[in-house]
Amino acid sequence: MTLMLDFLPLLLFFGTFKFADTNKDAAAAFASEHFGFLVSGGSVGPNEAAVLLATLVVIAATLLQVLTLKLLRRKVHTMLWVTLALVVVLGGATIWFHNATFIMWKPSVLYWVMGLAFWFSQSVLGKNIPQKLMGEQLVLPAAVWQRLNFAWVAFFGLMGLLNLYVAYSFTQSTWATFKVFGATGLMLVFVLGQGFYLSRHLPDEDKPVPPAEPAKEASGERG
């Protein structure tokens, strides 16, 4: 359920963008008629409609995600609140100013916020987030936990830069595909790589202790 809620906004963003991008004129007319009051000037051009409609959908989907968790009485994690704030602020700016740049920056800002959280927690608060999340299941040396935390900081920093590279070097359609599938795939590869790294540092399982030999019964032998 949680996994579905996490990916739902991304999938809806991608589906809306692709559909609107292949029907630009119809999408522009629809956006201008129904959402023109949210846009500076009141009208949406054919080349703007796809990203504006997709941004509206992702804002609504993220709000729905938070509302659903609240109704289910489940915890809304800090990163989801941060995501909601970013998507509303940067997405709202994209819609009002007819400028996709704001929403394209949103993944990078979110990556850097998460990287900063991992760094701040370790360096300032003395708390290791990976150890806090997995410490009950894994027993590892402190140095391994620190390297693991630094790897996440580096990963988030590089992902933020990579998102901007794709956003400014390729078409909006390519960026939308990367945002949903490319970034998710890289995250999966990174997690698998960390799993392989951790497996090298796990302590060996205790070897089974052989059963004790039964005590010899008194045989009546005399010494």
mmCIF file of C-alpha atoms in Angstrom:
data_model
loop_
_atom_site.group_PDB
_atom_site.id
_atom_site.type_symbol
_atom_site.label_atom_id
_atom_site.label_comp_id
_atom_site.label_asym_id
_atom_site.label_seq_id
_atom_site.Cartn_x
_atom_site.Cartn_y
_atom_site.Cartn_z
ATOM 1 C CA MET A 1 0.000 0.000 0.000
ATOM 2 C CA THR A 2 2.786 2.436 0.964
ATOM 3 C CA LEU A 3 4.803 1.556 -2.123
ATOM 4 C CA MET A 4 1.800 2.171 -4.360
ATOM 5 C CA LEU A 5 1.152 5.547 -2.730
ATOM 6 C CA ASP A 6 4.806 6.528 -3.144
ATOM 7 C CA PHE A 7 4.857 5.809 -6.881
ATOM 8 C CA LEU A 8 1.334 6.963 -7.718
ATOM 9 C CA PRO A 9 2.193 10.697 -8.096
ATOM 10 C CA LEU A 10 5.170 9.864 -10.344
ATOM 11 C CA LEU A 11 3.156 7.552 -12.571
ATOM 12 C CA LEU A 12 0.289 10.029 -12.853
ATOM 13 C CA PHE A 13 2.732 12.813 -13.704
ATOM 14 C CA PHE A 14 4.313 10.696 -16.431
ATOM 15 C CA GLY A 15 1.011 9.477 -17.881
ATOM 16 C CA THR A 16 -0.513 12.950 -17.956
ATOM 17 C CA PHE A 17 2.583 14.488 -19.510
ATOM 18 C CA LYS A 18 2.857 11.887 -22.259
ATOM 19 C CA PHE A 19 -0.829 12.038 -23.143
ATOM 20 C CA ALA A 20 -0.910 15.840 -23.229
ATOM 21 C CA ASP A 21 2.379 15.997 -25.133
ATOM 22 C CA THR A 22 0.930 13.899 -27.943
ATOM 23 C CA ASN A 23 -2.266 16.008 -28.040
ATOM 24 C CA LYS A 24 -0.818 19.491 -27.613
ATOM 25 C CA ASP A 25 -3.595 21.574 -29.098
ATOM 26 C CA ALA A 26 -6.378 19.742 -27.275
ATOM 27 C CA ALA A 27 -4.380 19.831 -24.043
ATOM 28 C CA ALA A 28 -3.764 23.571 -24.391
ATOM 29 C CA ALA A 29 -7.473 24.246 -24.990
ATOM 30 C CA PHE A 30 -8.464 22.068 -22.022
ATOM 31 C CA ALA A 31 -5.925 23.687 -19.703
ATOM 32 C CA SER A 32 -6.905 27.210 -20.760
ATOM 33 C CA GLU A 33 -10.621 26.517 -20.320
ATOM 34 C CA HIS A 34 -10.489 24.768 -16.961
ATOM 35 C CA PHE A 35 -7.320 26.076 -15.305
ATOM 36 C CA GLY A 36 -6.725 29.414 -16.983
ATOM 37 C CA PHE A 37 -7.436 31.220 -13.708
ATOM 38 C CA LEU A 38 -4.284 29.602 -12.239
ATOM 39 C CA VAL A 39 -2.052 30.836 -15.044
ATOM 40 C CA SER A 40 -0.628 34.291 -15.564
ATOM 41 C CA GLY A 41 -2.421 35.743 -18.581
ATOM 42 C CA GLY A 42 -5.243 33.186 -18.406
ATOM 43 C CA SER A 43 -4.198 31.025 -21.377
ATOM 44 C CA VAL A 44 -1.896 28.046 -21.933
ATOM 45 C CA GLY A 45 0.078 27.495 -25.117
ATOM 46 C CA PRO A 46 0.440 24.097 -26.860
ATOM 47 C CA ASN A 47 4.089 23.777 -25.839
ATOM 48 C CA GLU A 48 3.277 24.519 -22.193
ATOM 49 C CA ALA A 49 0.186 22.414 -21.686
ATOM 50 C CA ALA A 50 1.831 19.041 -21.046
ATOM 51 C CA VAL A 51 4.076 20.094 -18.179
ATOM 52 C CA LEU A 52 1.415 22.382 -16.661
ATOM 53 C CA LEU A 53 -1.260 19.678 -16.621
ATOM 54 C CA ALA A 54 1.212 17.077 -15.347
ATOM 55 C CA THR A 55 2.240 19.465 -12.576
ATOM 56 C CA LEU A 56 -1.380 20.025 -11.563
ATOM 57 C CA VAL A 57 -1.887 16.266 -11.424
ATOM 58 C CA VAL A 58 1.227 15.620 -9.322
ATOM 59 C CA ILE A 59 0.202 18.342 -6.848
ATOM 60 C CA ALA A 60 -3.256 16.794 -6.486
ATOM 61 C CA ALA A 61 -1.817 13.265 -6.234
ATOM 62 C CA THR A 62 0.670 14.247 -3.523
ATOM 63 C CA LEU A 63 -2.073 15.973 -1.536
ATOM 64 C CA LEU A 64 -4.197 12.835 -1.930
ATOM 65 C CA GLN A 65 -1.269 10.706 -0.757
ATOM 66 C CA VAL A 66 -0.932 12.702 2.465
ATOM 67 C CA LEU A 67 -4.697 12.755 3.012
ATOM 68 C CA THR A 68 -4.955 8.985 2.504
ATOM 69 C CA LEU A 69 -2.223 8.302 5.051
ATOM 70 C CA LYS A 70 -3.934 10.610 7.517
ATOM 71 C CA LEU A 71 -7.295 8.894 7.032
ATOM 72 C CA LEU A 72 -5.633 5.510 7.516
ATOM 73 C CA ARG A 73 -4.016 6.884 10.687
ATOM 74 C CA ARG A 74 -0.576 6.103 9.341
ATOM 75 C CA LYS A 75 2.482 8.253 9.893
ATOM 76 C CA VAL A 76 3.317 10.881 7.267
ATOM 77 C CA HIS A 77 7.111 10.886 7.145
ATOM 78 C CA THR A 78 9.095 14.115 7.118
ATOM 79 C CA MET A 79 10.309 13.585 3.553
ATOM 80 C CA LEU A 80 6.726 13.353 2.312
ATOM 81 C CA TRP A 81 5.919 16.674 3.981
ATOM 82 C CA VAL A 82 9.015 18.164 2.327
ATOM 83 C CA THR A 83 7.942 16.686 -1.018
ATOM 84 C CA LEU A 84 4.467 18.167 -0.631
ATOM 85 C CA ALA A 85 5.879 21.600 0.190
ATOM 86 C CA LEU A 86 8.254 21.548 -2.772
ATOM 87 C CA VAL A 87 5.698 20.301 -5.265
ATOM 88 C CA VAL A 88 3.156 22.916 -4.173
ATOM 89 C CA VAL A 89 5.616 25.838 -4.166
ATOM 90 C CA LEU A 90 7.702 24.961 -7.229
ATOM 91 C CA GLY A 91 4.772 23.390 -9.059
ATOM 92 C CA GLY A 92 2.651 26.431 -8.360
ATOM 93 C CA ALA A 93 5.399 28.669 -9.746
ATOM 94 C CA THR A 94 5.602 26.500 -12.870
ATOM 95 C CA ILE A 95 1.873 26.844 -13.456
ATOM 96 C CA TRP A 96 1.612 30.565 -12.786
ATOM 97 C CA PHE A 97 4.721 31.614 -14.734
ATOM 98 C CA HIS A 98 4.302 29.148 -17.624
ATOM 99 C CA ASN A 99 7.811 27.929 -16.838
ATOM 100 C CA ALA A 100 8.782 24.279 -16.496
ATOM 101 C CA THR A 101 12.107 25.214 -14.883
ATOM 102 C CA PHE A 102 10.585 25.360 -11.406
ATOM 103 C CA ILE A 103 9.136 21.837 -11.433
ATOM 104 C CA MET A 104 12.292 20.511 -13.100
ATOM 105 C CA TRP A 105 14.305 21.778 -10.140
ATOM 106 C CA LYS A 106 12.013 20.048 -7.650
ATOM 107 C CA PRO A 107 13.687 16.578 -7.793
ATOM 108 C CA SER A 108 17.148 18.140 -7.402
ATOM 109 C CA VAL A 109 16.085 20.222 -4.408
ATOM 110 C CA LEU A 110 14.479 17.156 -2.817
ATOM 111 C CA TYR A 111 17.617 15.050 -3.401
ATOM 112 C CA TRP A 112 19.787 17.734 -1.844
ATOM 113 C CA VAL A 113 17.469 18.139 1.134
ATOM 114 C CA MET A 114 17.690 14.395 1.787
ATOM 115 C CA GLY A 115 21.463 14.408 1.345
ATOM 116 C CA LEU A 116 21.738 17.334 3.754
ATOM 117 C CA ALA A 117 19.549 15.486 6.255
ATOM 118 C CA PHE A 118 21.845 12.440 6.150
ATOM 119 C CA TRP A 119 24.949 14.637 6.535
ATOM 120 C CA PHE A 120 23.502 16.850 9.293
ATOM 121 C CA SER A 121 22.196 13.899 11.280
ATOM 122 C CA GLN A 122 25.605 12.204 11.269
ATOM 123 C CA SER A 123 27.923 15.207 11.560
ATOM 124 C CA VAL A 124 25.957 17.468 13.909
ATOM 125 C CA LEU A 125 23.556 15.254 15.816
ATOM 126 C CA GLY A 126 25.748 12.171 15.918
ATOM 127 C CA LYS A 127 22.906 10.004 14.628
ATOM 128 C CA ASN A 128 23.426 7.673 11.681
ATOM 129 C CA ILE A 129 20.207 7.382 9.656
ATOM 130 C CA PRO A 130 21.008 4.023 7.955
ATOM 131 C CA GLN A 131 21.925 2.553 11.344
ATOM 132 C CA LYS A 132 18.748 3.950 12.864
ATOM 133 C CA LEU A 133 16.689 2.322 10.118
ATOM 134 C CA MET A 134 18.499 -1.021 9.914
ATOM 135 C CA GLY A 135 20.426 -1.309 13.169
ATOM 136 C CA GLU A 136 17.967 -3.753 14.703
ATOM 137 C CA GLN A 137 18.426 -6.181 11.816
ATOM 138 C CA LEU A 138 22.165 -5.713 11.140
ATOM 139 C CA VAL A 139 25.173 -5.623 13.427
ATOM 140 C CA LEU A 140 27.979 -3.717 11.717
ATOM 141 C CA PRO A 141 31.114 -1.814 12.771
ATOM 142 C CA ALA A 142 30.679 1.929 13.279
ATOM 143 C CA ALA A 143 33.004 2.685 10.351
ATOM 144 C CA VAL A 144 30.779 0.697 7.988
ATOM 145 C CA TRP A 145 27.691 2.607 9.108
ATOM 146 C CA GLN A 146 29.543 5.912 8.530
ATOM 147 C CA ARG A 147 30.634 4.885 5.027
ATOM 148 C CA LEU A 148 27.081 3.817 4.301
ATOM 149 C CA ASN A 149 25.769 7.200 5.406
ATOM 150 C CA PHE A 150 28.371 9.054 3.327
ATOM 151 C CA ALA A 151 27.427 6.948 0.294
ATOM 152 C CA TRP A 152 23.824 8.145 0.606
ATOM 153 C CA VAL A 153 24.973 11.770 0.909
ATOM 154 C CA ALA A 154 27.098 11.407 -2.230
ATOM 155 C CA PHE A 155 24.332 9.594 -4.109
ATOM 156 C CA PHE A 156 21.724 12.256 -3.383
ATOM 157 C CA GLY A 157 24.157 15.017 -4.327
ATOM 158 C CA LEU A 158 25.009 13.395 -7.655
ATOM 159 C CA MET A 159 21.364 12.594 -8.419
ATOM 160 C CA GLY A 160 20.472 16.254 -7.961
ATOM 161 C CA LEU A 161 23.154 17.253 -10.454
ATOM 162 C CA LEU A 162 22.165 14.508 -12.888
ATOM 163 C CA ASN A 163 18.525 15.625 -12.823
ATOM 164 C CA LEU A 164 19.543 19.175 -13.783
ATOM 165 C CA TYR A 165 21.844 17.877 -16.513
ATOM 166 C CA VAL A 166 18.994 15.919 -18.096
ATOM 167 C CA ALA A 167 16.546 18.804 -17.622
ATOM 168 C CA TYR A 168 18.770 21.326 -19.396
ATOM 169 C CA SER A 169 20.359 19.049 -22.001
ATOM 170 C CA PHE A 170 17.344 17.134 -23.342
ATOM 171 C CA THR A 171 13.694 17.641 -24.164
ATOM 172 C CA GLN A 172 10.973 17.873 -21.530
ATOM 173 C CA SER A 173 9.712 14.471 -22.658
ATOM 174 C CA THR A 174 13.123 12.899 -22.065
ATOM 175 C CA TRP A 175 13.364 14.568 -18.675
ATOM 176 C CA ALA A 176 9.906 13.277 -17.677
ATOM 177 C CA THR A 177 10.922 9.738 -18.620
ATOM 178 C CA PHE A 178 14.173 10.029 -16.682
ATOM 179 C CA LYS A 179 12.381 11.495 -13.659
ATOM 180 C CA VAL A 180 10.068 8.509 -13.373
ATOM 181 C CA PHE A 181 12.040 5.533 -14.695
ATOM 182 C CA GLY A 182 15.688 6.583 -14.952
ATOM 183 C CA ALA A 183 15.990 7.970 -11.445
ATOM 184 C CA THR A 184 14.026 5.056 -9.991
ATOM 185 C CA GLY A 185 16.266 2.575 -11.806
ATOM 186 C CA LEU A 186 19.426 4.270 -10.538
ATOM 187 C CA MET A 187 18.044 4.212 -7.010
ATOM 188 C CA LEU A 188 17.387 0.483 -7.317
ATOM 189 C CA VAL A 189 20.908 -0.167 -8.620
ATOM 190 C CA PHE A 190 22.371 1.892 -5.771
ATOM 191 C CA VAL A 191 20.364 0.000 -3.138
ATOM 192 C CA LEU A 192 21.411 -3.352 -4.625
ATOM 193 C CA GLY A 193 25.019 -2.188 -4.632
ATOM 194 C CA GLN A 194 24.754 -1.275 -0.978
ATOM 195 C CA GLY A 195 23.276 -4.673 -0.241
ATOM 196 C CA PHE A 196 26.287 -6.305 -1.875
ATOM 197 C CA TYR A 197 28.637 -4.062 0.106
ATOM 198 C CA LEU A 198 26.890 -4.855 3.380
ATOM 199 C CA SER A 199 27.033 -8.593 2.707
ATOM 200 C CA ARG A 200 30.829 -8.391 2.790
ATOM 201 C CA HIS A 201 30.784 -6.955 6.310
ATOM 202 C CA LEU A 202 28.152 -9.107 7.949
ATOM 203 C CA PRO A 203 29.502 -11.351 10.682
ATOM 204 C CA ASP A 204 29.650 -15.058 9.884
ATOM 205 C CA GLU A 205 26.770 -17.026 11.264
ATOM 206 C CA ASP A 206 27.633 -19.059 14.285
ATOM 207 C CA LYS A 207 28.640 -22.541 13.374
ATOM 208 C CA PRO A 208 26.300 -25.172 14.820
ATOM 209 C CA VAL A 209 27.619 -26.684 17.993
ATOM 210 C CA PRO A 210 27.970 -30.479 17.677
ATOM 211 C CA PRO A 211 25.807 -32.392 20.132
ATOM 212 C CA ALA A 212 27.580 -33.478 23.264
ATOM 213 C CA GLU A 213 28.513 -37.124 23.488
ATOM 214 C CA PRO A 214 26.278 -39.037 25.862
ATOM 215 C CA ALA A 215 27.896 -39.820 29.153
ATOM 216 C CA LYS A 216 29.204 -43.302 29.388
ATOM 217 C CA GLU A 217 27.151 -45.460 31.616
ATOM 218 C CA ALA A 218 28.853 -47.130 34.477
ATOM 219 C CA SER A 219 29.871 -50.521 33.178
ATOM 220 C CA GLY A 220 30.828 -52.034 36.441
ATOM 221 C CA GLU A 221 34.424 -52.083 35.303
ATOM 222 C CA ARG A 222 36.850 -51.803 38.108
ATOM 223 C CA GLY A 223 39.886 -49.636 37.800
#
